Amino acid sequence: MGIVLKDILAVLPAGDKDEVKETTIYIEGNRIEAIGEKPQGFHEEKVIDGKDRLVIPGLINCHTHSYMAFMRNVADDLSFMDWLFGTIDPIEQQMTDEDTYWGACLAIIEMMKSGTTCFNDMQMNIHQTTRAVKESGMRAVICRGLVGSGNDEAGQMRLRQAYEERDRAKDCGRLSFMLGPHAPYTCDDGFMRIVSEEAKKNNMRIHVHLSESVSEIQQIQEKYGCTPIKMADKNGLFDVPAIAAHCVQVTDSDIDILKEKKVSVVTNPASNMKLGNGFAPIPEMLEMGVNVCLGTDGAASNNSLNMFHELSLLTLVHKGTHKTPQCISAREGFRIATINGAKALGLEQEIGSIEEGKKADLAILNLNTPSLTPRNNLIAGLSYSANGSEVETVIIDGKIVMEDRKILTMDEEVVYKKISEIITRMGLDKKEY
Amino acid sequence: MGIVLKDILAVLPAGDKDEVKETTIYIEGNRIEAIGEKPQGFHEEKVIDGKDRLVIPGLINCHTHSYMAFMRNVADDLSFMDWLFGTIDPIEQQMTDEDTYWGACLAIIEMMKSGTTCFNDMQMNIHQTTRAVKESGMRAVICRGLVGSGNDEAGQMRLRQAYEERDRAKDCGRLSFMLGPHAPYTCDDGFMRIVSEEAKKNNMRIHVHLSESVSEIQQIQEKYGCTPIKMADKNGLFDVPAIAAHCVQVTDSDIDILKEKKVSVVTNPASNMKLGNGFAPIPEMLEMGVNVCLGTDGAASNNSLNMFHELSLLTLVHKGTHKTPQCISAREGFRIATINGAKALGLEQEIGSIEEGKKADLAILNLNTPSLTPRNNLIAGLSYSANGSEVETVIIDGKIVMEDRKILTMDEEVVYKKISEIITRMGLDKKEY
């Protein structure tokens, strides 16, 4: 279908920064065919009037656990290990396949409604997530969370599930897969080495949690005599392109490793604050040239999957911790939430910016909103004042998946109802909060 | 007009915390006449169906500069004194009466659309702000920002303007007034004493900026040999009920003074981070029993007036700085954004909670939204996952001012157009950002 975004303000790349310019964008199939001039023989099937609208590259949520959306607000104000092993784990034991599916649907609705067009997910029931992604029209990179000791059967089974789902989903161009060793405190060194070898052999990327909490640092130090990042490096995880979530508690030599091994770091400021883990040294990593991208983490520890909220945190909190108003500008933050994420996922030729030939993954914002008035400096508006509800229309892979804030590919009311049934079945509505 | 909110989930006070309960609320005139049972002789003129809805007390924004809404995104990533004296001041020199008015209109639209029903404002052109408040149906407490040296004529003129406007606005029950000595670096000790005496004589409260930036601390230390809070105290500012904005850079004995003199502290986390001022020691003040309330500051330093955004910052950032997930819970944060604000403004008998006899200042949220799904723990949802766009209907002083997200008392499109004209006239659209 040929879609035209006519006379619209657009955030376009201009060298190593972005600029806002009025233009017209022509979409054919799943790609941006042209920007500015109408291509010869272009057949307009749908014209979106760009008056009072801004189009941006869809935001890229580089670390989340989509199924956790149904656990929003069930486990607040707990320390990291109490949260994970005391509250989340027992809920996960009760989860059915369908619960994962409806959780992922809720997550996808929330992300689309706040301008996210691609997410990088780690979970257990991988097939239910790919199912939700396929049906919804979302783009995602997915890994089966891998937990194991040496070459134990449980770890091997999880690896088989990862490959089975990758092979089964080959027909969907919006899906790609990584290998996801969960974390150094849930995978031992033997299993880490197995996963690293598998990733090399199969030409797959790695998605891992690293150096999130102080207790993780202590555990790994006691067990292996080094930091989690050093442990991951020693076991080969960074010998393929890797994406490391959190990296809150890091040493200078950890940052050197991340830089040298070209590891992408996903920062998750809301989750890191909420679980009492603190602030990752993101300005220092950027200064060193590490590729930093942005994620929301799961709704059980954020509790939002709204990347505009996360972008505002990214561009605010480090100004606070460093007492420097110049720290992570609005423009730098916006690139962290878009093109840097695409790089981390190995998709920078395909998504992350509005360019001819790239996939049409776009969010269109209504500018007749108080948060984006006035319009003199809209990239500042995106980072500091937008809340995500300005997003009106979302296009993914050339297909309109949301229009006038209505999701076209899923029935929102059914999803809300199903989530409510899960909460009731698990007795979480009766819990004392 | 008799309004009924029928079978609706409501956040109601229950001892010193809040609970969410389904009930029916009856509004007559500008007050909540009854909760639960229909009062005898109640005449229903409008029934709002509470299905899938949550009603909360309107949020109270305890520190802002409404006119600055037109300066959103014009002065980012600058240090405090460069921001104020290098960028904001020159813009203020060009401001006309009408600019103040349209700025206040934009601020009020943004606040209503994100569930704020009362704001505490400091500005220069006080009459244009009261005009916007009167027309819009908003509730506000306003002060004319006072700057002066001893009993200089400029300071005296500003005091006269404050009183004139207070007297002129006597007919509007939604308006009240404070005296607003701007800050210790813009008011000398002689003028501070004059303002304190005036406040005592006229039975008025004080609204002042205190201990915001490190450079303020240095200036006041050099000039008076003490902290700004001590300077304010010595000059009598706390001899009437006072509300002190910021209090970021404070000593333990500053906190003792705030506690002893029953000063309410307005924390403005976004603005404090954005200007590189850091984090106020709010958990320590709460621990000491200081009444803490919440504000957005102006849109020139936030850049949002969305109290849901501010509430999420309040309940997240201190968990990060203190590495304690229990620090400022969702429930504590919600009270800081509502009833604590009412106390700070001396309006706790009138607003800040849903109780029989109080003014009907209410925000109704649509729960069929991803950010508020599931519904098991909605107060956590309000603090951690809501973004403000869930607010659908707003009632202030018993009058519906927004319905289905449409502002009924102002023409939004006209306001956006006027703001754009101001930006163009001042050349701010041509500025390099």
GROMACS .gro file of N, CA and C in nm, chain B residues 58-66 107 110-111 114-122 138-141 207 243 266-268 293-299 302 304-308 310 336-338 341-342 344-345 351:
model
  156
  491GLY      N    1  -0.833   1.612   4.277
  491GLY     CA    2  -0.746   1.679   4.181
  491GLY      C    3  -0.608   1.702   4.240
  492LEU      N    4  -0.505   1.690   4.157
  492LEU     CA    5  -0.368   1.709   4.205
  492LEU      C    6  -0.344   1.858   4.229
  493ILE      N    7  -0.256   1.888   4.322
  493ILE     CA    8  -0.228   2.026   4.361
  493ILE      C    9  -0.082   2.058   4.329
  494ASN      N   10  -0.063   2.146   4.233
  494ASN     CA   11   0.071   2.184   4.188
  494ASN      C   12   0.115   2.304   4.272
  495CYS      N   13   0.203   2.279   4.368
  495CYS     CA   14   0.231   2.380   4.471
  495CYS      C   15   0.339   2.482   4.435
  496HIS      N   16   0.399   2.470   4.319
  496HIS     CA   17   0.494   2.573   4.278
  496HIS      C   18   0.507   2.577   4.128
  497THR      N   19   0.460   2.684   4.067
  497THR     CA   20   0.480   2.701   3.924
  497THR      C   21   0.480   2.850   3.890
  498HIS      N   22   0.513   2.877   3.765
  498HIS     CA   23   0.508   3.012   3.710
  498HIS      C   24   0.431   2.997   3.579
  499SER      N   25   0.299   3.013   3.584
  499SER     CA   26   0.216   2.970   3.472
  499SER      C   27   0.252   3.040   3.341
  540ALA      N   28  -0.076   2.703   3.029
  540ALA     CA   29  -0.043   2.628   3.152
  540ALA      C   30  -0.167   2.564   3.211
  543GLU      N   31  -0.275   2.262   3.009
  543GLU     CA   32  -0.188   2.146   3.034
  543GLU      C   33  -0.217   2.085   3.172
  544MET      N   34  -0.236   2.170   3.271
  544MET     CA   35  -0.261   2.118   3.406
  544MET      C   36  -0.396   2.046   3.413
  547SER      N   37  -0.396   1.705   3.270
  547SER     CA   38  -0.324   1.602   3.344
  547SER      C   39  -0.369   1.600   3.491
  548GLY      N   40  -0.493   1.640   3.515
  548GLY     CA   41  -0.555   1.613   3.645
  548GLY      C   42  -0.524   1.710   3.758
  549THR      N   43  -0.463   1.823   3.727
  549THR     CA   44  -0.436   1.923   3.832
  549THR      C   45  -0.555   2.019   3.840
  550THR      N   46  -0.601   2.043   3.963
  550THR     CA   47  -0.718   2.128   3.980
  550THR      C   48  -0.687   2.255   4.060
  551CYS      N   49  -0.564   2.267   4.107
  551CYS     CA   50  -0.525   2.387   4.182
  551CYS      C   51  -0.376   2.408   4.165
  552PHE      N   52  -0.334   2.533   4.145
  552PHE     CA   53  -0.190   2.559   4.138
  552PHE      C   54  -0.153   2.682   4.218
  553ASN      N   55  -0.030   2.682   4.263
  553ASN     CA   56   0.025   2.790   4.345
  553ASN      C   57   0.128   2.863   4.259
  554ASP      N   58   0.099   2.986   4.223
  554ASP     CA   59   0.172   3.055   4.116
  554ASP      C   60   0.247   3.177   4.166
  555MET      N   61   0.363   3.199   4.109
  555MET     CA   62   0.435   3.323   4.134
  555MET      C   63   0.469   3.386   3.999
  571MET      N   64  -1.036   2.730   3.673
  571MET     CA   65  -0.929   2.670   3.753
  571MET      C   66  -0.933   2.727   3.895
  572ARG      N   67  -0.869   2.656   3.989
  572ARG     CA   68  -0.846   2.710   4.123
  572ARG      C   69  -0.698   2.745   4.134
  573ALA      N   70  -0.668   2.857   4.197
  573ALA     CA   71  -0.527   2.896   4.210
  573ALA      C   72  -0.503   2.981   4.333
  574VAL      N   73  -0.381   2.973   4.380
  574VAL     CA   74  -0.331   3.064   4.482
  574VAL      C   75  -0.219   3.141   4.412
  640HIS      N   76   0.512   3.279   4.999
  640HIS     CA   77   0.560   3.182   4.900
  640HIS      C   78   0.695   3.233   4.852
  676ILE      N   79   0.552   2.875   5.251
  676ILE     CA   80   0.575   2.764   5.159
  676ILE      C   81   0.705   2.796   5.085
  699VAL      N   82   0.800   2.273   4.905
  699VAL     CA   83   0.755   2.221   4.774
  699VAL      C   84   0.876   2.165   4.703
  700THR      N   85   0.873   2.036   4.672
  700THR     CA   86   0.983   1.980   4.595
  700THR      C   87   0.946   1.978   4.447
  701ASN      N   88   1.046   2.006   4.362
  701ASN     CA   89   1.027   2.017   4.217
  701ASN      C   90   1.134   1.932   4.149
  726CYS      N   91   0.523   1.904   4.992
  726CYS     CA   92   0.425   1.898   4.883
  726CYS      C   93   0.502   1.901   4.751
  727LEU      N   94   0.429   1.899   4.640
  727LEU     CA   95   0.493   1.876   4.509
  727LEU      C   96   0.458   1.986   4.410
  728GLY      N   97   0.555   2.024   4.327
  728GLY     CA   98   0.530   2.124   4.223
  728GLY      C   99   0.609   2.094   4.098
  729THR      N  100   0.568   2.155   3.989
  729THR     CA  101   0.637   2.132   3.861
  729THR      C  102   0.740   2.239   3.832
  730ASP      N  103   0.734   2.352   3.906
  730ASP     CA  104   0.807   2.472   3.866
  730ASP      C  105   0.752   2.515   3.729
  731GLY      N  106   0.813   2.614   3.666
  731GLY     CA  107   0.763   2.663   3.537
  731GLY      C  108   0.804   2.574   3.421
  732ALA      N  109   0.735   2.590   3.308
  732ALA     CA  110   0.764   2.507   3.190
  732ALA      C  111   0.898   2.543   3.127
  735ASN      N  112   1.132   2.268   3.317
  735ASN     CA  113   1.087   2.134   3.359
  735ASN      C  114   1.097   2.030   3.248
  737SER      N  115   0.762   2.038   3.164
  737SER     CA  116   0.624   1.992   3.163
  737SER      C  117   0.553   2.042   3.288
  738LEU      N  118   0.422   2.059   3.280
  738LEU     CA  119   0.344   2.094   3.399
  738LEU      C  120   0.255   1.977   3.440
  739ASN      N  121   0.297   1.857   3.400
  739ASN     CA  122   0.218   1.737   3.422
  739ASN      C  123   0.254   1.678   3.560
  740MET      N  124   0.160   1.689   3.653
  740MET     CA  125   0.188   1.645   3.790
  740MET      C  126   0.202   1.493   3.801
  741PHE      N  127   0.146   1.417   3.706
  741PHE     CA  128   0.169   1.272   3.709
  741PHE      C  129   0.316   1.242   3.680
  743GLU      N  130   0.562   1.443   3.751
  743GLU     CA  131   0.634   1.487   3.871
  743GLU      C  132   0.620   1.385   3.984
  769ILE      N  133   0.143   1.340   4.905
  769ILE     CA  134   0.226   1.459   4.887
  769ILE      C  135   0.171   1.545   4.773
  770ALA      N  136   0.118   1.477   4.670
  770ALA     CA  137   0.065   1.549   4.552
  770ALA      C  138  -0.077   1.601   4.572
  771THR      N  139  -0.139   1.567   4.685
  771THR     CA  140  -0.279   1.608   4.706
  771THR      C  141  -0.297   1.677   4.842
  774GLY      N  142  -0.036   1.921   4.972
  774GLY     CA  143  -0.043   2.049   4.900
  774GLY      C  144  -0.152   2.137   4.956
  775ALA      N  145  -0.267   2.077   4.983
  775ALA     CA  146  -0.378   2.153   5.041
  775ALA      C  147  -0.336   2.214   5.175
  777ALA      N  148  -0.033   2.292   5.271
  777ALA     CA  149   0.065   2.398   5.246
  777ALA      C  150  -0.003   2.529   5.208
  778LEU      N  151  -0.115   2.516   5.138
  778LEU     CA  152  -0.187   2.636   5.092
  778LEU      C  153  -0.290   2.684   5.194
  784ILE      N  154  -0.998   2.134   5.013
  784ILE     CA  155  -0.960   2.051   4.898
  784ILE      C  156  -0.854   1.947   4.941
   0.00000   0.00000   0.00000
